C-alpha positions as YAML, in Angstrom:
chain: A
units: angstrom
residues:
- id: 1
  name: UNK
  ca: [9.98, -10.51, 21.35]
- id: 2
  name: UNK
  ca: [10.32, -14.64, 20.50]
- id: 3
  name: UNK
  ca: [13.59, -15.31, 20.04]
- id: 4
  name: UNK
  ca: [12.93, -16.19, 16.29]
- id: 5
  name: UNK
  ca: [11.10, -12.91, 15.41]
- id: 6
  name: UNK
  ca: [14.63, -10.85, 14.60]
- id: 7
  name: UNK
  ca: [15.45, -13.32, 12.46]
- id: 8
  name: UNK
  ca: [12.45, -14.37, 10.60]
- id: 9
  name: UNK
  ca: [11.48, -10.47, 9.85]
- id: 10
  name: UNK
  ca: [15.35, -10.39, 8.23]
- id: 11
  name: UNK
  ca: [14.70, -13.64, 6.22]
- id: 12
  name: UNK
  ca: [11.58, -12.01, 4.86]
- id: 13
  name: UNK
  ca: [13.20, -8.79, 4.12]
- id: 14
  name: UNK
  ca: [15.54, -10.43, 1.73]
- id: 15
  name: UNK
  ca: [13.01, -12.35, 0.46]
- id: 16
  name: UNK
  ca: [11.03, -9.18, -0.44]
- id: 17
  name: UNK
  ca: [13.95, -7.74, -2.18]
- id: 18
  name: UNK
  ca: [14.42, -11.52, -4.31]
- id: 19
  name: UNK
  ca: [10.88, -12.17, -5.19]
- id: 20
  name: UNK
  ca: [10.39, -9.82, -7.56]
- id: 21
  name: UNK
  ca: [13.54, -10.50, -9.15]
- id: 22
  name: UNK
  ca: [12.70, -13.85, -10.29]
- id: 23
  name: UNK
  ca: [10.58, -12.53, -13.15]
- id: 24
  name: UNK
  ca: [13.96, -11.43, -14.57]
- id: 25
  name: UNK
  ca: [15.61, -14.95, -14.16]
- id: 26
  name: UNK
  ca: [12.89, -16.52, -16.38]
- id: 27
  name: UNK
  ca: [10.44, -17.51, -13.08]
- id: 28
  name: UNK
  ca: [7.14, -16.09, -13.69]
- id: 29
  name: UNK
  ca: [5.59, -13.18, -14.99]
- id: 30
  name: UNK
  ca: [6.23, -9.47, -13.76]
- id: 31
  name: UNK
  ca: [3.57, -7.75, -12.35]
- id: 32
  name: UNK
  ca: [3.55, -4.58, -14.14]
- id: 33
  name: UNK
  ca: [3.26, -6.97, -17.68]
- id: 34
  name: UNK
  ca: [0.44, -8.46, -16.40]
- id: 35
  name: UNK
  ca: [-1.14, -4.99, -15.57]
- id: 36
  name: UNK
  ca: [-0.68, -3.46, -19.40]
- id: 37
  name: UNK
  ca: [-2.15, -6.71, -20.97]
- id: 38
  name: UNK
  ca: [-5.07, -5.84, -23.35]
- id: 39
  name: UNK
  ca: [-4.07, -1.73, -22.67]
- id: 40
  name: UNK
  ca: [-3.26, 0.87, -20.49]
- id: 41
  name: UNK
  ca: [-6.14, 1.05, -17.53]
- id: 42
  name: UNK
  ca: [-7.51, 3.86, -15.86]
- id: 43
  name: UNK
  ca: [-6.03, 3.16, -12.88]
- id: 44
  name: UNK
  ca: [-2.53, 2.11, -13.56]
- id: 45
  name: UNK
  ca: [0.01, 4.34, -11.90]
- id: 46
  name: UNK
  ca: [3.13, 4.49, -14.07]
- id: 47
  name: UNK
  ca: [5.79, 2.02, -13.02]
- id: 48
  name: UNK
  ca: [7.76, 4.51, -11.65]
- id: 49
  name: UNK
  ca: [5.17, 5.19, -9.00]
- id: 50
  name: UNK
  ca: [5.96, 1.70, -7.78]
- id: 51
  name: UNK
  ca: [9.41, 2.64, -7.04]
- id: 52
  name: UNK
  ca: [7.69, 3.77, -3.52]
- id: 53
  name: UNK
  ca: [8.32, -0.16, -2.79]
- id: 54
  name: UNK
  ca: [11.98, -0.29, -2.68]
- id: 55
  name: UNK
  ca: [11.55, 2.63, -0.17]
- id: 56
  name: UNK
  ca: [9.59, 0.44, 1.70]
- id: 57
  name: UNK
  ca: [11.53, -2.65, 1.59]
- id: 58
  name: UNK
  ca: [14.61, -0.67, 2.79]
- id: 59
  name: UNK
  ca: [12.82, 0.69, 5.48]
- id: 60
  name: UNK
  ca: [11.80, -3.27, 6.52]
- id: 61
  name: UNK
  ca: [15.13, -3.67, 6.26]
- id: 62
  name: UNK
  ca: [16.26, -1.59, 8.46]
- id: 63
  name: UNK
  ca: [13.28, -1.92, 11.44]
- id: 64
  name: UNK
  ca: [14.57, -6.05, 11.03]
- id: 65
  name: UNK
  ca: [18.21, -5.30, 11.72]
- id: 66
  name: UNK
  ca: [17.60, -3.28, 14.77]
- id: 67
  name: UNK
  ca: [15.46, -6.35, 15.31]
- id: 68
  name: UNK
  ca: [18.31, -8.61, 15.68]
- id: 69
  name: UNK
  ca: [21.14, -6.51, 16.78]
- id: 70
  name: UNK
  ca: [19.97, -4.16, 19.41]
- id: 71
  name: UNK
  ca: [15.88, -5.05, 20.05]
- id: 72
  name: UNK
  ca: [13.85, -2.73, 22.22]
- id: 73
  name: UNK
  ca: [10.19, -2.10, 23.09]
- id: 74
  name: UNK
  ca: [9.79, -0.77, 19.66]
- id: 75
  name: UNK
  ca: [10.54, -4.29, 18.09]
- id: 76
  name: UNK
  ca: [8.40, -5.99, 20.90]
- id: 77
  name: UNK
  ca: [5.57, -4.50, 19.90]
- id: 78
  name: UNK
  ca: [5.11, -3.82, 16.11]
- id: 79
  name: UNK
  ca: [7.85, -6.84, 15.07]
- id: 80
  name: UNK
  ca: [4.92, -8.82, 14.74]
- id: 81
  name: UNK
  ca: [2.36, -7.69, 12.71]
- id: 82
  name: UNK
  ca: [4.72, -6.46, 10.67]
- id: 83
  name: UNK
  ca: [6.73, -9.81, 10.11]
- id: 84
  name: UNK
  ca: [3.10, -11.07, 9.31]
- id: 85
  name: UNK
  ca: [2.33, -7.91, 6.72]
- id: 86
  name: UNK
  ca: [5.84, -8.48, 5.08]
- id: 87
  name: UNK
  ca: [5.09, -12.47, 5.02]
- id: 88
  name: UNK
  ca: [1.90, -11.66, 3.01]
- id: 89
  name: UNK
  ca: [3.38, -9.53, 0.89]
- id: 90
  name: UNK
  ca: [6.18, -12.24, -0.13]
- id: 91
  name: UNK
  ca: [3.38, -14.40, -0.94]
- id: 92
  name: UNK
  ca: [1.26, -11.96, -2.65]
- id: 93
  name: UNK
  ca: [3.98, -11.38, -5.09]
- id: 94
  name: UNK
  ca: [4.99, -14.83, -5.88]
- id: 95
  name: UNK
  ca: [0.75, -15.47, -6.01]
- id: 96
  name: UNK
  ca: [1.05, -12.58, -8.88]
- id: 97
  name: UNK
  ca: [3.61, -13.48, -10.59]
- id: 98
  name: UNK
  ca: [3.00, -17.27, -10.93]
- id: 99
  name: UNK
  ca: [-0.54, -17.86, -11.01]
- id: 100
  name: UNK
  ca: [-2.05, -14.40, -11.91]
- id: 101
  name: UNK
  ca: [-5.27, -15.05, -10.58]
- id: 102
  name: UNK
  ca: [-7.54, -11.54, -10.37]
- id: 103
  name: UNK
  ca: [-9.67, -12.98, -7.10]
- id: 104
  name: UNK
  ca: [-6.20, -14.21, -5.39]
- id: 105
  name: UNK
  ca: [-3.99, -11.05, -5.87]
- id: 106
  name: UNK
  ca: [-7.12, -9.53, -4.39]
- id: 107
  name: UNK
  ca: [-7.72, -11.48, -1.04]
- id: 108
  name: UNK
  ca: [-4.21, -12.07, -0.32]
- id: 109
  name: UNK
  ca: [-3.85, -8.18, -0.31]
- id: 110
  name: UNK
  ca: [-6.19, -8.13, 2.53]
- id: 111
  name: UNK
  ca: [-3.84, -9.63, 5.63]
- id: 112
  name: UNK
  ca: [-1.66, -7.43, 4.12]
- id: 113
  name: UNK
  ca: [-3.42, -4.21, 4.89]
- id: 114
  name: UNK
  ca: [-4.72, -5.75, 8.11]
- id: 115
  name: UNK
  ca: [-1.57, -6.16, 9.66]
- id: 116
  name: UNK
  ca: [0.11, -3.08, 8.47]
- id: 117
  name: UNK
  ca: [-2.81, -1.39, 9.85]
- id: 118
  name: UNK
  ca: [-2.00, -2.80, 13.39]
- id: 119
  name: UNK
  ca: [1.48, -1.96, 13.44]
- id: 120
  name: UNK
  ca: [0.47, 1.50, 12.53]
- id: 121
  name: UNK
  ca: [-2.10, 1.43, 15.39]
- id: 122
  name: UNK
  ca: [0.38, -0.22, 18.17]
- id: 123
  name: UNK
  ca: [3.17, 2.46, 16.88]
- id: 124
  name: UNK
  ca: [0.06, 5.18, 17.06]
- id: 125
  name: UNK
  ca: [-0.71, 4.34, 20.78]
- id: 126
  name: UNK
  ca: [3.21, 4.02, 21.42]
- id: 127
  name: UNK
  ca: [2.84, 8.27, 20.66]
- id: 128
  name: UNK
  ca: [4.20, 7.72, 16.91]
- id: 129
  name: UNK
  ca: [7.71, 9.49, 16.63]
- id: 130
  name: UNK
  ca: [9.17, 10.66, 19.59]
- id: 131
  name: UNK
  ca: [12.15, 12.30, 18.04]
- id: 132
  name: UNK
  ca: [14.51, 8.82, 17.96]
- id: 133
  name: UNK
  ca: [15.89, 7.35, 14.41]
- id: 134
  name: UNK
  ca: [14.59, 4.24, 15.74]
- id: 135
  name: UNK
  ca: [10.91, 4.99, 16.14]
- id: 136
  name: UNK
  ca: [11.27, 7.22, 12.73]
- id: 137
  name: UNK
  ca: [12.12, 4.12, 10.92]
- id: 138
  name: UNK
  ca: [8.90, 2.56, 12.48]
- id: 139
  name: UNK
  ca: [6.71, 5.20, 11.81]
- id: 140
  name: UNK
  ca: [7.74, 5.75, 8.12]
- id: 141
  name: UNK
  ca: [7.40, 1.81, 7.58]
- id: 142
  name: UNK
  ca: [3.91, 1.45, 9.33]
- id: 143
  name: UNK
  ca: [2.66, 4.50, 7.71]
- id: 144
  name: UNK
  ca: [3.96, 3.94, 4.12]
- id: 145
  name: UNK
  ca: [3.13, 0.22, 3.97]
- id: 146
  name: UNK
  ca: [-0.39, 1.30, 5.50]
- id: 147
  name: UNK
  ca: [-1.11, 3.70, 2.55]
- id: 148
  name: UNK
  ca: [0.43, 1.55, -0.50]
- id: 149
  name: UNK
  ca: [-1.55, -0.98, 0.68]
- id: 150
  name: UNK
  ca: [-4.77, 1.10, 0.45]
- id: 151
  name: UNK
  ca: [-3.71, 2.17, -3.09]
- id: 152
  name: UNK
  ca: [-3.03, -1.39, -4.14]
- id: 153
  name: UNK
  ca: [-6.50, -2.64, -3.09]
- id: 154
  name: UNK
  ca: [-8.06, -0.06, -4.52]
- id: 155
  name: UNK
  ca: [-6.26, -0.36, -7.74]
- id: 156
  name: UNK
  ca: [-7.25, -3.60, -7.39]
- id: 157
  name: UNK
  ca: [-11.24, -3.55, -7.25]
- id: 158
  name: UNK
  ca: [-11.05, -2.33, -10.98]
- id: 159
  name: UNK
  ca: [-9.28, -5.14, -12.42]
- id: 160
  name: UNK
  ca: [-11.56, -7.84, -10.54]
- id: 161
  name: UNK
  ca: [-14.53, -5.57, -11.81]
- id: 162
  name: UNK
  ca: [-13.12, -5.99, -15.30]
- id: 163
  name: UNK
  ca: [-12.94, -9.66, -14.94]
- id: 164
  name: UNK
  ca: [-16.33, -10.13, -13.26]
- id: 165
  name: UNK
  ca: [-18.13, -7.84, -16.08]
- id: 166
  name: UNK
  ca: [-16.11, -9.41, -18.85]
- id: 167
  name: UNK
  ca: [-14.27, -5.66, -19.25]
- id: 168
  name: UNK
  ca: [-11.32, -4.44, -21.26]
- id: 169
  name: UNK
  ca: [-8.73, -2.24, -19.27]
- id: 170
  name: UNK
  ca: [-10.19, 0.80, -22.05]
- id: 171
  name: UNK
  ca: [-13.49, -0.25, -21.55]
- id: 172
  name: UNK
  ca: [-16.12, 1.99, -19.72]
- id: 173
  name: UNK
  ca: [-12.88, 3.93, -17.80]
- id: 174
  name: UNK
  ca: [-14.63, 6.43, -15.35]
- id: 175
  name: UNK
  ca: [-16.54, 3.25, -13.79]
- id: 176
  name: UNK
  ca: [-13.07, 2.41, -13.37]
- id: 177
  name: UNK
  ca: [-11.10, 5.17, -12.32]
- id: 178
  name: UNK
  ca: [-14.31, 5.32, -9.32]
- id: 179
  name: UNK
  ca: [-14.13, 1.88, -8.36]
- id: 180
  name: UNK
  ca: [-10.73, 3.17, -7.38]
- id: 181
  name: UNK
  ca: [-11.23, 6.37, -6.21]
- id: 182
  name: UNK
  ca: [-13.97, 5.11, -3.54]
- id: 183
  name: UNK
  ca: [-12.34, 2.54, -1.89]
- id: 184
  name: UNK
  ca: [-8.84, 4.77, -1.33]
- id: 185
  name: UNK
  ca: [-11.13, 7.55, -0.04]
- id: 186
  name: UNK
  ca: [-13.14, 5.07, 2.37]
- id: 187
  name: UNK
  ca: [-10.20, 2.89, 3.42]
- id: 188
  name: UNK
  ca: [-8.40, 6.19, 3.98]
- id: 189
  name: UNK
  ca: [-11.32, 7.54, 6.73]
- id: 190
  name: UNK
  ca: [-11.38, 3.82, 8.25]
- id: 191
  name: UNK
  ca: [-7.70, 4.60, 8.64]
- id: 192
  name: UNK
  ca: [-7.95, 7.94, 10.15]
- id: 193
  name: UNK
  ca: [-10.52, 7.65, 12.14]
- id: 194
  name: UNK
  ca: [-9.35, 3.91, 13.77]
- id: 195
  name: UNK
  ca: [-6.05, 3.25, 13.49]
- id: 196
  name: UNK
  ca: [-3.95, 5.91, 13.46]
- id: 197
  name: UNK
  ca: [-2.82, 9.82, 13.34]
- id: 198
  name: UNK
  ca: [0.23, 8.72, 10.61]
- id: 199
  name: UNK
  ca: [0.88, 11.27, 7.88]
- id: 200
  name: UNK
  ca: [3.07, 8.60, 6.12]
- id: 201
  name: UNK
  ca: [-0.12, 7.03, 5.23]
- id: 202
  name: UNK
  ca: [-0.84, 9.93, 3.33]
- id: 203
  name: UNK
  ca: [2.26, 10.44, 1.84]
- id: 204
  name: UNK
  ca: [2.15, 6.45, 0.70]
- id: 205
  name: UNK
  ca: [-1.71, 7.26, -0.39]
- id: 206
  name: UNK
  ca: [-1.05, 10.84, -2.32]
- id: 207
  name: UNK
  ca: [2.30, 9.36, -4.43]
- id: 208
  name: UNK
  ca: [-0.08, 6.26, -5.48]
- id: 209
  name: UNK
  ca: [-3.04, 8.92, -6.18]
- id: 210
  name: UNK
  ca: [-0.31, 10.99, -8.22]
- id: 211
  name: UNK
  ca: [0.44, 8.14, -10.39]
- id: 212
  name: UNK
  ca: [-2.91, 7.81, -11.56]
- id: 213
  name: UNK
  ca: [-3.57, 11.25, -12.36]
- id: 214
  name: UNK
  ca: [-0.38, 11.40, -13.98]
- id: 215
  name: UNK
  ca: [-1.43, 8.30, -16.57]
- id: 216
  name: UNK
  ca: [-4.59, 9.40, -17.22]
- id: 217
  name: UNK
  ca: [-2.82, 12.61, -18.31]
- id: 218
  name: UNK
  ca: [0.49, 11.71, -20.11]
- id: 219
  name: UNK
  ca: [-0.43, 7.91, -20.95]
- id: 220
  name: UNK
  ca: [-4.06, 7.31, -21.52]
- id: 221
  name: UNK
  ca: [-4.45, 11.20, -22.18]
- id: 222
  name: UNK
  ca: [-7.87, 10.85, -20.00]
- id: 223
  name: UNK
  ca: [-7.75, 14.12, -18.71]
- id: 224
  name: UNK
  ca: [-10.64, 14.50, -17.13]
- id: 225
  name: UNK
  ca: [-10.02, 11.23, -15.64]
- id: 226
  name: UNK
  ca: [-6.74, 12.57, -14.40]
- id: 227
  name: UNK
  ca: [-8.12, 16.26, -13.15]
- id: 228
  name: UNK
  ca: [-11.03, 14.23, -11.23]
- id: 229
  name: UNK
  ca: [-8.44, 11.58, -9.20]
- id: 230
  name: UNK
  ca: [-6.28, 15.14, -8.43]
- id: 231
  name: UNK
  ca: [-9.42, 16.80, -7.03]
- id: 232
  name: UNK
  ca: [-10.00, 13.34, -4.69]
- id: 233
  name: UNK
  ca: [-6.60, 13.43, -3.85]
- id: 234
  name: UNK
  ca: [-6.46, 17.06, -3.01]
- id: 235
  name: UNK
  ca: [-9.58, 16.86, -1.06]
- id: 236
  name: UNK
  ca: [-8.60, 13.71, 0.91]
- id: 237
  name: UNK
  ca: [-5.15, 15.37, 2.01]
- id: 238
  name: UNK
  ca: [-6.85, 18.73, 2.58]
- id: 239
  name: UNK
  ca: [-9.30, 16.78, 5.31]
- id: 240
  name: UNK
  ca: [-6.21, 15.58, 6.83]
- id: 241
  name: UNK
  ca: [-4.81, 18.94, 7.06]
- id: 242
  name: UNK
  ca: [-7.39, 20.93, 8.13]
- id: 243
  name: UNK
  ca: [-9.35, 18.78, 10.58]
- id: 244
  name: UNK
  ca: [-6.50, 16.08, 11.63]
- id: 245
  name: UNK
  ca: [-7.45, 12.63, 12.26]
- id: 246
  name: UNK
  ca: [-8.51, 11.22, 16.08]
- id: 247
  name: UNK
  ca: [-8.98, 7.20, 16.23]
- id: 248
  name: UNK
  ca: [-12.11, 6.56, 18.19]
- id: 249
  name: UNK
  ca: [-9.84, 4.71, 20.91]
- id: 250
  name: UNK
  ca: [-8.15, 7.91, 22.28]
...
């Protein structure tokens, strides 16, 4: 590991907790505002669904302190794509909360998924958890990160759609809710089948996929909307469970 690495992942692990904090101190807009502008959309998980974040900030937190005080082959060899996924992610957030642009929040999600993608794949070929507090930490951060990323993408297609087609968030909602659905369940087989075994992707995918049912049901009151993302959902994790997942490397 560069000498710098420890230290840079810990100055962007604070910085995840502080960006979206400024919002709060009179510094841009929140996210989640942004989101319920012009109504509730299909797609919207309920902000407590994003909650799944500070999980995976602490976790960063943690894999960047055993960064700098012990460091190990572990560090060596997902530190970096993960400083890079956590640097995106800073940026992302200050992107969405200052300029708000639909086609910026989009692309700048994309090195984010990349590179959590390749720590979950060096971690995968490392043999995932091997039993060690250290490598859990690892896993759970590659694989949650992995599969929040997937759901924010693919919350994100609708939104550009929307803007593209001139769309309110209550307008035509089941072209919506599937411009969701079919990137999650795509991204999720790209994942499976070429990065990695990790069934913390699954558990970051199936929360963000609960959220969504969950507002069609109690906040839009779509509910077929809401029955049709739990049958996805259900079906995705059932694939997963039934058949496992074997990246074409092995």
């Amino acid at each position: 590991m560069k000498p710098a690495q420890p230290y840079l992942l810990l100055i962007v692990a604070i910085l995840q907790w502080t960006a979206p904090l400024l919002p709060f101190a009179g510094l841009g807009e929140t996210i989640g505002t942004q989101a319920r502008e012009g109504g509730i959309p299909p797609e919207l998980p309920p902000g407590i669904f994003f909650s799944i974040w500070s999980v995976i900030f602490t976790l960063y937190l943690a894999f960047a302190l055993m960064a700098v005080f012990r460091g190990g082959y572990l560090e060596d060899h997902v530190g970096a794509p993960l400083l890079l996924a956590g640097a995106g992610n800073v940026i992302w957030m200050l992107a969405a909360q200052f300029i708000g642009n639909e086609w910026l929040n989009f692309v700048l999600l994309i090195p984010i998924v990349w590179f959590a993608w390749e720590a979950a794949r060096r971690l995968h070929l490392m043999g995932g958890w091997d039993g060690t507090g250290p490598r859990l930490v690892g896993a759970a951060l590659s694989g949650l990160l992995s599969g929040w990323a997937v759901v924010a993408i693919s919350i994100s297609v609708p939104r550009l759609m929307r803007a593209i087609l001139d769309l309110a968030p209550t307008d035509q909602v089941w072209l919506s809710l599937w411009s969701a659905l079919l990137p999650a369940v795509i991204l999720t087989w790209v994942f499976a089948t070429r990065v990695s075994r990790s069934l913390w992707f699954f558990a970051g995918l199936g929360w963000g996929l609960a959220g969504i049912a969950i507002n069609n049901w109690t906040r839009t009151e779509l509910h077929w909307l809401a029955i049709m993302t739990v049958a996805v959902g259900l079906y995705v994790l059932w694939r997963r469970l039934a058949y496992g997942a074997r990246p074409v490397f092995e």
